[in-house]
Amino acid sequence: MSVSRLWWVLGWMQVVILLIATLWPAIDLPGPDGSDKVGHLASFCWLMIWFAQVVDQRRWRLVLLLIGYGALIEVLQSLSGYRHGDWWDLLADSTGVLVAWGAVRWVLPDFIGRFGPVMRS
């Protein structure tokens, strides 16, 4: 299996794990109100950075897909009967994607450039 294929498989596994975790019955975690938004931001930031390693052209499509995925999760939560969708969660998801997109574009281009050809092989 090529490195690129392995990267895609591991990425999709993360997408599925995130979906399962977000649709699992809610657990009250300690912390101030709204602290779960940090988890949303970090999760989607991570996914964007992960997939940006193998998507080097038209990353804006990846941005739209991940924001759409966040919206899908919120809709599924609202339909579940035991979770609820939250616009603030979607905003945190979207912010994570956009922060990562900016990092990949302007802060980490050399990192991606060095490892990108390996990932795409």
PDB file of C-alpha atoms in Angstrom:
ATOM      1  CA  MET A   1       0.000   0.000   0.000  1.00  0.00           C
ATOM      2  CA  SER A   2       1.373   3.389  -0.961  1.00  0.00           C
ATOM      3  CA  VAL A   3       1.916   6.096   1.623  1.00  0.00           C
ATOM      4  CA  SER A   4      -0.767   8.217  -0.038  1.00  0.00           C
ATOM      5  CA  ARG A   5      -3.331   5.420   0.109  1.00  0.00           C
ATOM      6  CA  LEU A   6      -2.480   4.694   3.737  1.00  0.00           C
ATOM      7  CA  TRP A   7      -2.847   8.410   4.518  1.00  0.00           C
ATOM      8  CA  TRP A   8      -6.311   8.437   2.923  1.00  0.00           C
ATOM      9  CA  VAL A   9      -7.387   5.284   4.781  1.00  0.00           C
ATOM     10  CA  LEU A  10      -6.213   6.658   8.131  1.00  0.00           C
ATOM     11  CA  GLY A  11      -7.924   9.969   7.371  1.00  0.00           C
ATOM     12  CA  TRP A  12     -11.245   8.309   6.589  1.00  0.00           C
ATOM     13  CA  MET A  13     -10.933   6.276   9.785  1.00  0.00           C
ATOM     14  CA  GLN A  14     -10.636   9.563  11.685  1.00  0.00           C
ATOM     15  CA  VAL A  15     -13.735  10.902   9.922  1.00  0.00           C
ATOM     16  CA  VAL A  16     -15.729   7.811  10.947  1.00  0.00           C
ATOM     17  CA  ILE A  17     -14.431   7.914  14.537  1.00  0.00           C
ATOM     18  CA  LEU A  18     -15.404  11.588  14.797  1.00  0.00           C
ATOM     19  CA  LEU A  19     -18.894  10.792  13.494  1.00  0.00           C
ATOM     20  CA  ILE A  20     -19.342   7.986  16.027  1.00  0.00           C
ATOM     21  CA  ALA A  21     -18.045  10.151  18.872  1.00  0.00           C
ATOM     22  CA  THR A  22     -20.344  13.042  17.985  1.00  0.00           C
ATOM     23  CA  LEU A  23     -23.422  10.839  17.671  1.00  0.00           C
ATOM     24  CA  TRP A  24     -22.747   8.905  20.880  1.00  0.00           C
ATOM     25  CA  PRO A  25     -25.067   9.880  23.751  1.00  0.00           C
ATOM     26  CA  ALA A  26     -23.833  13.095  25.354  1.00  0.00           C
ATOM     27  CA  ILE A  27     -21.483  12.947  28.324  1.00  0.00           C
ATOM     28  CA  ASP A  28     -21.184  15.933  30.634  1.00  0.00           C
ATOM     29  CA  LEU A  29     -17.532  16.883  30.619  1.00  0.00           C
ATOM     30  CA  PRO A  30     -16.023  19.150  33.245  1.00  0.00           C
ATOM     31  CA  GLY A  31     -15.195  22.696  32.248  1.00  0.00           C
ATOM     32  CA  PRO A  32     -16.818  26.050  31.757  1.00  0.00           C
ATOM     33  CA  ASP A  33     -19.813  26.516  29.471  1.00  0.00           C
ATOM     34  CA  GLY A  34     -18.783  26.423  25.845  1.00  0.00           C
ATOM     35  CA  SER A  35     -15.500  24.623  26.477  1.00  0.00           C
ATOM     36  CA  ASP A  36     -16.623  21.851  24.115  1.00  0.00           C
ATOM     37  CA  LYS A  37     -16.148  24.348  21.287  1.00  0.00           C
ATOM     38  CA  VAL A  38     -12.383  23.972  21.700  1.00  0.00           C
ATOM     39  CA  GLY A  39     -12.785  20.275  20.913  1.00  0.00           C
ATOM     40  CA  HIS A  40     -14.841  21.078  17.834  1.00  0.00           C
ATOM     41  CA  LEU A  41     -12.282  23.603  16.618  1.00  0.00           C
ATOM     42  CA  ALA A  42      -9.348  21.257  17.259  1.00  0.00           C
ATOM     43  CA  SER A  43     -11.016  18.239  15.620  1.00  0.00           C
ATOM     44  CA  PHE A  44     -11.813  20.039  12.396  1.00  0.00           C
ATOM     45  CA  CYS A  45      -8.483  21.854  12.366  1.00  0.00           C
ATOM     46  CA  TRP A  46      -6.791  18.458  12.619  1.00  0.00           C
ATOM     47  CA  LEU A  47      -8.878  16.951   9.794  1.00  0.00           C
ATOM     48  CA  MET A  48      -8.095  19.876   7.497  1.00  0.00           C
ATOM     49  CA  ILE A  49      -4.371  19.643   8.192  1.00  0.00           C
ATOM     50  CA  TRP A  50      -4.473  15.853   7.767  1.00  0.00           C
ATOM     51  CA  PHE A  51      -6.223  15.858   4.398  1.00  0.00           C
ATOM     52  CA  ALA A  52      -4.275  18.879   3.148  1.00  0.00           C
ATOM     53  CA  GLN A  53      -1.238  16.589   3.110  1.00  0.00           C
ATOM     54  CA  VAL A  54      -2.699  14.680   0.157  1.00  0.00           C
ATOM     55  CA  VAL A  55      -4.902  17.356  -1.425  1.00  0.00           C
ATOM     56  CA  ASP A  56      -2.636  20.016  -2.870  1.00  0.00           C
ATOM     57  CA  GLN A  57      -4.871  21.428  -5.611  1.00  0.00           C
ATOM     58  CA  ARG A  58      -8.169  23.176  -4.977  1.00  0.00           C
ATOM     59  CA  ARG A  59      -8.058  22.891  -1.225  1.00  0.00           C
ATOM     60  CA  TRP A  60     -11.059  25.205  -1.075  1.00  0.00           C
ATOM     61  CA  ARG A  61     -13.108  22.125  -2.024  1.00  0.00           C
ATOM     62  CA  LEU A  62     -11.719  20.358   1.015  1.00  0.00           C
ATOM     63  CA  VAL A  63     -12.705  23.397   3.103  1.00  0.00           C
ATOM     64  CA  LEU A  64     -16.272  23.199   1.798  1.00  0.00           C
ATOM     65  CA  LEU A  65     -16.449  19.430   2.303  1.00  0.00           C
ATOM     66  CA  LEU A  66     -15.286  19.624   5.906  1.00  0.00           C
ATOM     67  CA  ILE A  67     -17.634  22.501   6.747  1.00  0.00           C
ATOM     68  CA  GLY A  68     -20.427  20.492   5.120  1.00  0.00           C
ATOM     69  CA  TYR A  69     -19.413  17.487   7.211  1.00  0.00           C
ATOM     70  CA  GLY A  70     -19.679  19.626  10.348  1.00  0.00           C
ATOM     71  CA  ALA A  71     -23.162  20.750   9.262  1.00  0.00           C
ATOM     72  CA  LEU A  72     -24.165  17.137   8.589  1.00  0.00           C
ATOM     73  CA  ILE A  73     -23.061  16.143  12.085  1.00  0.00           C
ATOM     74  CA  GLU A  74     -25.165  18.925  13.619  1.00  0.00           C
ATOM     75  CA  VAL A  75     -28.225  17.877  11.581  1.00  0.00           C
ATOM     76  CA  LEU A  76     -27.762  14.224  12.559  1.00  0.00           C
ATOM     77  CA  GLN A  77     -27.400  15.222  16.209  1.00  0.00           C
ATOM     78  CA  SER A  78     -30.630  17.210  16.077  1.00  0.00           C
ATOM     79  CA  LEU A  79     -32.432  14.210  14.533  1.00  0.00           C
ATOM     80  CA  SER A  80     -31.014  11.701  17.029  1.00  0.00           C
ATOM     81  CA  GLY A  81     -33.417  12.465  19.873  1.00  0.00           C
ATOM     82  CA  TYR A  82     -30.651  12.321  22.482  1.00  0.00           C
ATOM     83  CA  ARG A  83     -28.288  15.005  21.145  1.00  0.00           C
ATOM     84  CA  HIS A  84     -28.977  18.462  19.812  1.00  0.00           C
ATOM     85  CA  GLY A  85     -27.510  20.378  16.926  1.00  0.00           C
ATOM     86  CA  ASP A  86     -25.841  23.658  17.782  1.00  0.00           C
ATOM     87  CA  TRP A  87     -24.992  26.545  15.438  1.00  0.00           C
ATOM     88  CA  TRP A  88     -22.105  27.483  17.732  1.00  0.00           C
ATOM     89  CA  ASP A  89     -20.648  23.992  17.270  1.00  0.00           C
ATOM     90  CA  LEU A  90     -20.828  24.449  13.502  1.00  0.00           C
ATOM     91  CA  LEU A  91     -19.144  27.838  13.846  1.00  0.00           C
ATOM     92  CA  ALA A  92     -16.346  26.222  15.893  1.00  0.00           C
ATOM     93  CA  ASP A  93     -15.991  23.436  13.286  1.00  0.00           C
ATOM     94  CA  SER A  94     -15.823  25.989  10.477  1.00  0.00           C
ATOM     95  CA  THR A  95     -13.339  28.139  12.370  1.00  0.00           C
ATOM     96  CA  GLY A  96     -11.091  25.107  12.864  1.00  0.00           C
ATOM     97  CA  VAL A  97     -11.182  24.343   9.146  1.00  0.00           C
ATOM     98  CA  LEU A  98     -10.429  27.949   8.195  1.00  0.00           C
ATOM     99  CA  VAL A  99      -7.600  28.317  10.730  1.00  0.00           C
ATOM    100  CA  ALA A 100      -6.003  25.131   9.404  1.00  0.00           C
ATOM    101  CA  TRP A 101      -6.489  26.248   5.802  1.00  0.00           C
ATOM    102  CA  GLY A 102      -4.696  29.480   6.600  1.00  0.00           C
ATOM    103  CA  ALA A 103      -1.906  27.601   8.362  1.00  0.00           C
ATOM    104  CA  VAL A 104      -1.488  25.173   5.481  1.00  0.00           C
ATOM    105  CA  ARG A 105      -1.528  28.019   2.999  1.00  0.00           C
ATOM    106  CA  TRP A 106       0.651  30.643   4.654  1.00  0.00           C
ATOM    107  CA  VAL A 107       2.434  29.223   7.703  1.00  0.00           C
ATOM    108  CA  LEU A 108       3.247  25.623   6.780  1.00  0.00           C
ATOM    109  CA  PRO A 109       3.814  25.657   3.007  1.00  0.00           C
ATOM    110  CA  ASP A 110       7.405  24.449   3.346  1.00  0.00           C
ATOM    111  CA  PHE A 111       6.346  21.575   5.600  1.00  0.00           C
ATOM    112  CA  ILE A 112       3.728  20.475   3.140  1.00  0.00           C
ATOM    113  CA  GLY A 113       6.099  21.029   0.240  1.00  0.00           C
ATOM    114  CA  ARG A 114       8.754  18.800   1.788  1.00  0.00           C
ATOM    115  CA  PHE A 115       6.437  15.954   2.676  1.00  0.00           C
ATOM    116  CA  GLY A 116       3.777  16.431   0.009  1.00  0.00           C
ATOM    117  CA  PRO A 117       5.516  14.462  -2.765  1.00  0.00           C
ATOM    118  CA  VAL A 118       6.006  11.543  -0.386  1.00  0.00           C
ATOM    119  CA  MET A 119       2.339  11.612   0.627  1.00  0.00           C
ATOM    120  CA  ARG A 120       1.137  11.677  -2.956  1.00  0.00           C
ATOM    121  CA  SER A 121       3.322   8.792  -4.152  1.00  0.00           C
TER     122      SER A 121
END
